[in-house]
Short mmCIF file of C-alpha atoms and ligand atoms in Angstrom, two decimals:
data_model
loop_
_atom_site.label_atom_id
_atom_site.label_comp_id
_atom_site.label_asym_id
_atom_site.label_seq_id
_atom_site.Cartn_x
_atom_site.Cartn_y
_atom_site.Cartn_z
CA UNK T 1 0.00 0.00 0.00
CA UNK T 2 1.53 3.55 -0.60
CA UNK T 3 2.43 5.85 2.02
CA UNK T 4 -0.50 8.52 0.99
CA UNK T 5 -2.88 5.90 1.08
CA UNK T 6 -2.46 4.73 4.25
CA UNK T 7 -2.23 8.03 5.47
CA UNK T 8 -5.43 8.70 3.83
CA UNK T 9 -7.03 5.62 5.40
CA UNK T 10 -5.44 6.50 9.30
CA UNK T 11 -7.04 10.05 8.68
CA UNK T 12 -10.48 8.51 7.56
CA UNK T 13 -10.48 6.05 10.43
CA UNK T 14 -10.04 9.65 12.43
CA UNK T 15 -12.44 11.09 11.16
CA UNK T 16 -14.69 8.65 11.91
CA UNK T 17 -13.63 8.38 15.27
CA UNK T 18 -14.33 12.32 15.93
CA UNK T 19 -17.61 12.21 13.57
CA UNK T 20 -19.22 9.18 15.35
CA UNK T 21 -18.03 8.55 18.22
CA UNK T 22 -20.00 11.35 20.37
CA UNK T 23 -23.69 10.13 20.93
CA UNK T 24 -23.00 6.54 20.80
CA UNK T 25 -24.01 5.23 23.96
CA UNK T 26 -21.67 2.83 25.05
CA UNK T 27 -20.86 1.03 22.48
CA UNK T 28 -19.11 2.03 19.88
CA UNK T 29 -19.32 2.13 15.81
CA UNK T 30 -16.62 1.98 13.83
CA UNK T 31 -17.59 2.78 10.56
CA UNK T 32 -15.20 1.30 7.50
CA UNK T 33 -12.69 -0.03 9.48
CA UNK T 34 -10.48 1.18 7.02
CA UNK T 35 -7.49 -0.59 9.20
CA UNK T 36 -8.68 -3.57 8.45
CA UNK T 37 -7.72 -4.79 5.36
CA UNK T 38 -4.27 -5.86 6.23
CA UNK T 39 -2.58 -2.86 5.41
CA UNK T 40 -0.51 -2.58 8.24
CA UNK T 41 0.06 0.22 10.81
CA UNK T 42 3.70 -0.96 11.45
CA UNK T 43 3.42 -2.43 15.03
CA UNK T 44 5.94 -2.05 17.43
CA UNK T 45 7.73 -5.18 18.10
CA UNK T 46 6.93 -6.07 22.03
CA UNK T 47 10.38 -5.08 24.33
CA UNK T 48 10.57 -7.66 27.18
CA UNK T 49 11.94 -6.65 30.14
CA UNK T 50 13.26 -7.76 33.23
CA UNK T 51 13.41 -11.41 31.14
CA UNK T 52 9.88 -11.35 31.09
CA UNK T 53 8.25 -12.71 27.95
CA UNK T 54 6.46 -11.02 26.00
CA UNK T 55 4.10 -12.28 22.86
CA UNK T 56 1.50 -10.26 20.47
CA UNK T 57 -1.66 -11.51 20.30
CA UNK T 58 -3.90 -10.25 16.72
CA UNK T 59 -7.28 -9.12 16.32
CA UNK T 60 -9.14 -7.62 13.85
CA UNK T 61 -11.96 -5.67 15.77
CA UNK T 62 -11.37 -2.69 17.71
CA UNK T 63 -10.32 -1.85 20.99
CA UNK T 64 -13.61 -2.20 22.66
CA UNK T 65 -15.43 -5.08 20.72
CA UNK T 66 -16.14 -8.05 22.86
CA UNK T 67 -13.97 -10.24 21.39
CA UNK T 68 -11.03 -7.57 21.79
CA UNK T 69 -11.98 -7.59 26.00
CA UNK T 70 -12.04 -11.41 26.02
CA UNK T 71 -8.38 -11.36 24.35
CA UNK T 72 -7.47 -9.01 27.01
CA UNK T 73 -9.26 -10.28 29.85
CA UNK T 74 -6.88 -13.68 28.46
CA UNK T 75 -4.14 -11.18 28.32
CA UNK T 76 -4.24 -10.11 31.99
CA UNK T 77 -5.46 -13.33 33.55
CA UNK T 78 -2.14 -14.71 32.01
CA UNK T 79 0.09 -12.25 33.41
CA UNK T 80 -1.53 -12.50 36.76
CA UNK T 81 -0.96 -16.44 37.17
CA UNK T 82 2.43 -15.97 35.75
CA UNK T 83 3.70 -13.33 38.19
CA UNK T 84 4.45 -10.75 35.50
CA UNK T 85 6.67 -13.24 33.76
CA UNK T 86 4.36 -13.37 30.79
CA UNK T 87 3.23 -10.54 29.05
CA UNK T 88 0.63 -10.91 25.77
CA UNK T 89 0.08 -7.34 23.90
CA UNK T 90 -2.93 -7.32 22.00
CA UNK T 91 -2.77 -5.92 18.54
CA UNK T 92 -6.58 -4.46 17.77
CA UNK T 93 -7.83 -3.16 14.11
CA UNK T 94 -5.93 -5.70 12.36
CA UNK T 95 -2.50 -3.82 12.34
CA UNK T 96 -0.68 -7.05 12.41
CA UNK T 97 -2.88 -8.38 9.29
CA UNK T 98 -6.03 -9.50 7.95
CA UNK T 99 -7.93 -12.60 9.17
CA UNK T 100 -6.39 -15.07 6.39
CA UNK T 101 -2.70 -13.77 6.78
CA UNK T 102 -2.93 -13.51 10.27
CA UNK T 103 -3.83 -17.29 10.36
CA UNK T 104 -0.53 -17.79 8.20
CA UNK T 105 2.34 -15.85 10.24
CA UNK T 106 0.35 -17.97 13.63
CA UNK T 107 0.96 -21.43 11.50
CA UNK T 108 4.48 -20.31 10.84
CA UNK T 109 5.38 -18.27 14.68
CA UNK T 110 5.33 -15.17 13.00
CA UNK T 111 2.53 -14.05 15.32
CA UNK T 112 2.09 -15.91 18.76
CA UNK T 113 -1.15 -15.53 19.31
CA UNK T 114 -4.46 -14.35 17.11
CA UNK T 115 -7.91 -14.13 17.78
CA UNK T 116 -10.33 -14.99 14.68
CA UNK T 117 -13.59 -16.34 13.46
CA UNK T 118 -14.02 -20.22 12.49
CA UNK T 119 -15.18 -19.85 9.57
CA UNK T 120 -11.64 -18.81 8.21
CA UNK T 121 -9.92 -21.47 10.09
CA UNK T 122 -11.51 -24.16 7.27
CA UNK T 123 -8.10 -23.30 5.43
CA UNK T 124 -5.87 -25.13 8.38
CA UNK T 125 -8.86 -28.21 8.67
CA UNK T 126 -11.91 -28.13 6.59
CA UNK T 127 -13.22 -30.12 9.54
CA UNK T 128 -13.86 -26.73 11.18
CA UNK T 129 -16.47 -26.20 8.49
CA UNK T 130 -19.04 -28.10 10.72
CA UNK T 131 -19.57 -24.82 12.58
CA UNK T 132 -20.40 -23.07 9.76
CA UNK T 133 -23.36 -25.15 8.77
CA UNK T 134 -26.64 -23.43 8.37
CA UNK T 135 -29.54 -24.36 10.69
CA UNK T 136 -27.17 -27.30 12.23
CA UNK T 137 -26.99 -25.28 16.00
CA UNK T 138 -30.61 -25.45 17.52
CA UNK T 139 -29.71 -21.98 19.42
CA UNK T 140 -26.70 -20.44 21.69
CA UNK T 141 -27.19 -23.15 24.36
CA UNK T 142 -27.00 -26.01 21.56
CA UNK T 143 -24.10 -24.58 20.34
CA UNK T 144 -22.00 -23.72 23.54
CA UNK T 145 -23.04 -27.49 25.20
CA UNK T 146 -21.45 -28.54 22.03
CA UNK T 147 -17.76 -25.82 21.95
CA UNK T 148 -17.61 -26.25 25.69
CA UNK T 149 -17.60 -30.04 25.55
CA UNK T 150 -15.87 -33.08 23.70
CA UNK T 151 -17.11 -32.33 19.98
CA UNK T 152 -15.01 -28.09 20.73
CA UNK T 153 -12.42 -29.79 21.88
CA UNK T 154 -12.05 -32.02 19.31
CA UNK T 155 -12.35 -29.38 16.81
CA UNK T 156 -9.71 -27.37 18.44
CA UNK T 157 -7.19 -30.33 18.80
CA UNK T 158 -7.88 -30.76 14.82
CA UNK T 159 -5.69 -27.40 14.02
CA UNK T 160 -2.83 -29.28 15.18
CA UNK T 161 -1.55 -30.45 12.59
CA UNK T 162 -1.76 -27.07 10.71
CA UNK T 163 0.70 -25.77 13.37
CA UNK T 164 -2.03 -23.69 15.45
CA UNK T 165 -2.73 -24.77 19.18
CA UNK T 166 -6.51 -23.63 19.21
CA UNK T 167 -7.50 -22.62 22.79
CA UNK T 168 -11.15 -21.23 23.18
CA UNK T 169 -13.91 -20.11 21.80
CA UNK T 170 -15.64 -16.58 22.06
CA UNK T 171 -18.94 -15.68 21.33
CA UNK T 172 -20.01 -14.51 18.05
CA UNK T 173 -23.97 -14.48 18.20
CA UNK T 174 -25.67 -15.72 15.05
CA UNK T 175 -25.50 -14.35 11.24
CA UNK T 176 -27.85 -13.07 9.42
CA UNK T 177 -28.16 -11.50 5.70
CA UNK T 178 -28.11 -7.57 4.86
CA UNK T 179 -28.72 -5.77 2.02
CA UNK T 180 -29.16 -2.40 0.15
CA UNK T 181 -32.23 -3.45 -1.60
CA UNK T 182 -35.38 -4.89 0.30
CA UNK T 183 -35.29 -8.75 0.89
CA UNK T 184 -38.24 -10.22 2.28
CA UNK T 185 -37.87 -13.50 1.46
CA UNK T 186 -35.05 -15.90 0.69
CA UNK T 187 -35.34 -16.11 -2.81
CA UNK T 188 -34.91 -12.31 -2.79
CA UNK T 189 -31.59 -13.48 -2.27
CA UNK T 190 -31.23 -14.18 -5.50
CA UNK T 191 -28.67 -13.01 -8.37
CA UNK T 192 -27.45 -10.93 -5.75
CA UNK T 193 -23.79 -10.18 -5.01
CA UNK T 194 -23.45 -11.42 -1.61
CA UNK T 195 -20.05 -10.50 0.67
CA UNK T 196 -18.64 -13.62 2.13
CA UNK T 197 -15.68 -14.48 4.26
CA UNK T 198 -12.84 -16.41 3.05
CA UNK T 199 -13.95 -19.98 3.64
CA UNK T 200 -15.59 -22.28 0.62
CA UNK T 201 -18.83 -23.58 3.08
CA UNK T 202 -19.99 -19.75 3.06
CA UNK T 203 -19.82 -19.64 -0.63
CA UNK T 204 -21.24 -22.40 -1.57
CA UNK T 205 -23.89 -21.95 1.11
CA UNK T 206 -24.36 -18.49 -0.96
CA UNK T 207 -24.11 -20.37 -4.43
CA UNK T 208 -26.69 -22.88 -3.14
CA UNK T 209 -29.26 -19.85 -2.62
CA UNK T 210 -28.75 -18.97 -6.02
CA UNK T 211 -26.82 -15.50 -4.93
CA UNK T 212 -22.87 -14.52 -5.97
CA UNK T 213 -20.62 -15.48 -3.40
CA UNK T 214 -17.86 -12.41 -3.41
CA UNK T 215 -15.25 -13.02 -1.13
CA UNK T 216 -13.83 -10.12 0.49
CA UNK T 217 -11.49 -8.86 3.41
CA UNK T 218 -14.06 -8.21 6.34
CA UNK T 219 -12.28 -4.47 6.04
CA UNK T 220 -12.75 -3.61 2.59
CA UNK T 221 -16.80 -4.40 2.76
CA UNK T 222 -17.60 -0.83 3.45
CA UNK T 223 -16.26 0.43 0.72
CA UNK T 224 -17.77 -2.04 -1.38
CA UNK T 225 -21.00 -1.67 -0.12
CA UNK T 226 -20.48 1.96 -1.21
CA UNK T 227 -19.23 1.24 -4.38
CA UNK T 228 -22.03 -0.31 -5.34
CA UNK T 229 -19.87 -2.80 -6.09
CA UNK T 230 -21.96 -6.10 -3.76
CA UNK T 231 -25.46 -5.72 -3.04
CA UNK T 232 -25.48 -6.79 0.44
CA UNK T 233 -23.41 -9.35 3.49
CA UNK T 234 -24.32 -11.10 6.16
CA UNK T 235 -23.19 -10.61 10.04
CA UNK T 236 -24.27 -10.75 13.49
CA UNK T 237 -26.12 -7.64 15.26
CA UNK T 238 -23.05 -6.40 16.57
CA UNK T 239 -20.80 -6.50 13.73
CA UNK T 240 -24.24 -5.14 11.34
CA UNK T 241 -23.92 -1.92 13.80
CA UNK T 242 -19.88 -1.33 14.60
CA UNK T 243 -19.11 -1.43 11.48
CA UNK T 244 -21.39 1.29 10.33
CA UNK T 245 -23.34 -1.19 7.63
CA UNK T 246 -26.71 -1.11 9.01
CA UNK T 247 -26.39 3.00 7.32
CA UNK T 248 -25.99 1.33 3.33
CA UNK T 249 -27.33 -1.25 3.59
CA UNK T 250 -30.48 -0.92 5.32
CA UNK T 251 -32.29 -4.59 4.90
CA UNK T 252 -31.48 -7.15 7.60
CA UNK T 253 -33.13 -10.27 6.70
CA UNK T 254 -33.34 -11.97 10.38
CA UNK T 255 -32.41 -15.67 9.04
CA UNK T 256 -29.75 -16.51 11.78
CA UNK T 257 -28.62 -18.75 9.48
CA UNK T 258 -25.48 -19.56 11.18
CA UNK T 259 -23.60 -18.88 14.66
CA UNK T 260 -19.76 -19.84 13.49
CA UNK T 261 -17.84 -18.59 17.23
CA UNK T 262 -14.92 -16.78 17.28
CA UNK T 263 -11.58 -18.63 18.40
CA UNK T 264 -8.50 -18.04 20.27
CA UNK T 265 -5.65 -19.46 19.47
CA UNK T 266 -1.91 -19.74 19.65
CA UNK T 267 1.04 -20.66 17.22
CA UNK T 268 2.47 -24.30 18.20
CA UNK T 269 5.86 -23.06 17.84
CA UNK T 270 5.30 -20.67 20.37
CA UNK T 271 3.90 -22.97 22.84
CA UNK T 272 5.71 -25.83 22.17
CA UNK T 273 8.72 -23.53 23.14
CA UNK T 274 7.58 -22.82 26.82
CA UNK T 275 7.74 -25.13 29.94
CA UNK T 276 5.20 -27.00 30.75
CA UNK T 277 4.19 -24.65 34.10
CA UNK T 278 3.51 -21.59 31.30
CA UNK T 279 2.16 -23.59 28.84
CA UNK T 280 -1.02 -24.44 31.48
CA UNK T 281 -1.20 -21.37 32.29
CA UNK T 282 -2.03 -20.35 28.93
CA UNK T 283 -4.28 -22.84 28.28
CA UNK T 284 -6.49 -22.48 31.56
CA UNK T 285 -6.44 -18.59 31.25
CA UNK T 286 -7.50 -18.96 27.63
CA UNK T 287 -10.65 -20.89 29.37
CA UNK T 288 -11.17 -19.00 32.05
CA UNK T 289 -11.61 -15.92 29.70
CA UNK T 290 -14.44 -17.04 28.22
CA UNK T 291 -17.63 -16.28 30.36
CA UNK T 292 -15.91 -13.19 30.47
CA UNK T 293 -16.29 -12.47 26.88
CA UNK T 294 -19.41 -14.24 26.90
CA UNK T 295 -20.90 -11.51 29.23
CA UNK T 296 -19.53 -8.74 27.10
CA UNK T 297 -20.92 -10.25 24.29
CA UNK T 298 -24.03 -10.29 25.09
CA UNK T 299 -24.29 -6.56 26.38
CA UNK T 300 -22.90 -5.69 22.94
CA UNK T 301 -25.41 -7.19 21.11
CA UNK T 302 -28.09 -6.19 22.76
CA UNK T 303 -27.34 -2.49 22.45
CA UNK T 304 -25.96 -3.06 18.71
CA UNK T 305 -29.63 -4.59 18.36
CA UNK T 306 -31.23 -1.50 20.20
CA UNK T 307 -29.25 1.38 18.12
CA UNK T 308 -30.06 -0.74 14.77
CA UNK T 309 -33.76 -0.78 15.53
CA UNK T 310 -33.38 2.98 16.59
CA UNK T 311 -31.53 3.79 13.25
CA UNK T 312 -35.14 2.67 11.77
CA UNK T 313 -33.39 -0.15 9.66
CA UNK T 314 -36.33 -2.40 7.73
CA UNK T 315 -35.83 -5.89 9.59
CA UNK T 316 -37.26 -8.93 8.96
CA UNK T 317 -37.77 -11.87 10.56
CA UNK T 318 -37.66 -15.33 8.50
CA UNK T 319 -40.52 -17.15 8.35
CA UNK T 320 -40.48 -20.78 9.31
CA UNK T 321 -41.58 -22.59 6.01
CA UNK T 322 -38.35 -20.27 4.19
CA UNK T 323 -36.20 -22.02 7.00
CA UNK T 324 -37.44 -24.91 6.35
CA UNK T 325 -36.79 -24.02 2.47
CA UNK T 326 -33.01 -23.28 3.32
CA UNK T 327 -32.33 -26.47 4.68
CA UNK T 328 -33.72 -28.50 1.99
CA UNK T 329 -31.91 -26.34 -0.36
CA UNK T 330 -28.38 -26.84 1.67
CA UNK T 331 -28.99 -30.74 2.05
CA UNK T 332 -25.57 -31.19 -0.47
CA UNK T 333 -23.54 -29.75 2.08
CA UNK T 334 -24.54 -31.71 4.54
CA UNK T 335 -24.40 -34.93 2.37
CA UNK T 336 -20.69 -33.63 1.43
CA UNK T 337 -19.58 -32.82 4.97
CA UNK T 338 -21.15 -36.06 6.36
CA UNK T 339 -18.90 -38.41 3.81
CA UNK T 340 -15.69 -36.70 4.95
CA UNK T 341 -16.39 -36.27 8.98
CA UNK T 342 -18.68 -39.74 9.72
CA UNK T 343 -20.87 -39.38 12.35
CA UNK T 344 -20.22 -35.78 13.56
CA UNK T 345 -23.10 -34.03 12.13
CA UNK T 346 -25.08 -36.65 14.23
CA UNK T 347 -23.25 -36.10 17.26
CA UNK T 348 -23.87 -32.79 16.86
CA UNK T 349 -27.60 -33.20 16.67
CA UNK T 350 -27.69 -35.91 19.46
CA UNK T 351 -25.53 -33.10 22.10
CA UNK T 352 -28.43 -31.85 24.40
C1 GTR E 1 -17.14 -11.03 12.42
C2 GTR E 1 -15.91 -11.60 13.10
C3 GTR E 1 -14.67 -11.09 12.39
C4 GTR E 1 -14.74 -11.41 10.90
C5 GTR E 1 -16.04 -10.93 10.33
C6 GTR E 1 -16.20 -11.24 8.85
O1 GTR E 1 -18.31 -11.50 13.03
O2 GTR E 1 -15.87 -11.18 14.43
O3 GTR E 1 -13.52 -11.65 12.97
O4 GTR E 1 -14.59 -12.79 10.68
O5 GTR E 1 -17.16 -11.43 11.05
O6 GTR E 1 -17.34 -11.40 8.42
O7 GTR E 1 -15.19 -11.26 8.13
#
């Protein structure tokens, strides 16, 4: 990226910040995230001191989006049962990378520690995919009995391989579709150009909808929405409001079609590096950060719910035979999914 454009972006984000930020309530909005589409801020490299060590942890929300306290609350929980001898900086608004690359550098130790979404994480084992499955999670309670017990753990241990020592999950609420032109219904879905994260079950979940998947950096769908250039995305309530796309594109079609978490993890090099003393530590303050972000989470949404509704956004709410239309129409992804990973759609189903 050239110097004047990244200038250009840092003074837009500021902008932003002094435009929108007064009369927010508490949470915050964000607008185009314009640092988040990789083009990075050059970030300090962490000094350690004292011999303490000292690791960067990535994110790509800002400062105070739940899953940016959860890191944190990780962050300080980890110092605390270490004595000060570890120290993990968290890196908000994607200055150390988008999503995808960020992944990459925490496969190969570039960066220790990175907090994503799932659905990107197909890349290191497509078995991850199973989270991103439309209509497969009953509700939140389904879906946390399943992350908080064998099946999460199972998924987490299946990074390994791919170098990345998965360690949590945070809260990510559910997904649903919105657009610049009214959708009512899902076949208004179709023929159009639908943003989609990185990760082949999301497109072909749009494909199967008849709609365009467009993969895109979650930081450059602002501008596209803008530009005219997709006709709509899909997100939870409280990404829909932070990042300031609830003002272009005003539609939210209320399908909750999927609830992929975010997740925590850590670079196996890094890990595999420490003694065994810091390496629990990590892991059980990685754990013991979640009903922290949970909470947070929850607040967040709520208001990013409240100030959408306020904002007099058209929202609609799916009706149940159109759900029941989606999951016929999706029925080759499960088929596909259920050759590769026997049995764990069905253990899914079975978890209480
Ligand atoms: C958000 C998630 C981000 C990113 C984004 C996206 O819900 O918190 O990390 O994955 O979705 O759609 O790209």
């Amino acid at each position: 990226m050239s110097k004047s454009k990244k200038g250009f972006s840092i003074f837009l984000s500021i902008l932003y910040i002094v435009i929108l930020l007064p009369g927010c309530g508490n949470i915050r909005e964000v607008a185009d995230l314009a640092t988040q589409t990789g083009n990075e801020i050059n970030a300090p490299e962490p000094k350690p001191e004292n011999g303490q060590l000292v690791f960067r942890l990535a994110d790509n929300w800002s400062e105070d989006y739940p899953p940016v306290l959860g890191d944190k609350e990780f962050a300080r929980l980890v110092e605390e049962r270490s004595g000060g001898k570890l120290k993990i900086i968290v890196y908000p608004d994607a200055v150390l990378g988008d999503e995808q690359s960020v992944i990459e550098q925490v496969q190969l130790g570039g960066i220790d520690f990175a907090r994503v979404n799932s659905a990107p994480l197909v890349s290191v084992d497509s078995k991850l995919g199973v989270l991103c499955l439309p209509y497969l999670f009953r509700n939140s309670d389904h879906l946390w009995n399943v992350l908080l017990g064998p099946i999460g753990d199972e998924l987490l241990e299946s990074l390994k391989p791919g170098g990345i020592s998965g360690l949590a999950y945070y809260d990510s609420g559910a997904r649903s579709f919105y657009t610049k032109v009214p959708v009512n219904n899902i076949s208004g879905l179709k023929d159009l150009r639908i943003r989609v994260q990185q990760s082949d079950p999301f497109s072909s979940f749009i494909k199967l909808l008849g709609a365009t998947p467009v993969p895109l950096n979650f930081g450059d769908v602002y501008n596209s929405l803008q530009k005219d250039e997709i006709d709509g995305a899909e997100n939870n309530w409280s990404s829909y409001y932070t990042t300031g796309h609830y003002r272009l594109a005003r539609y939210y079609f209320l399908d909750e079609h999927t609830r992929n978490p975010e997740v925590l993890l850590a670079s196996s090099k890094v890990i595999e590096s420490l003694p065994e003393e810091y390496r629990e530590i990590i892991t059980s303050s990685a754990r013991d950060s979640v009903e922290f972000q949970r909470e947070a989470w929850k607040t967040n949404e709520k208001e990013s719910e409240d100030m959408i509704r306020k904002s007099g956004a058209i929202i609609t709410k799916i009706s149940d035979s159109d759900k029941e239309l989606i999951q016929k129409t999706i029925a080759p992804m499960y088929e596909k999914f259920d050759k590769e990973y026997k049995n764990l759609i069905e253990r899914i189903k079975d978890t209480k």
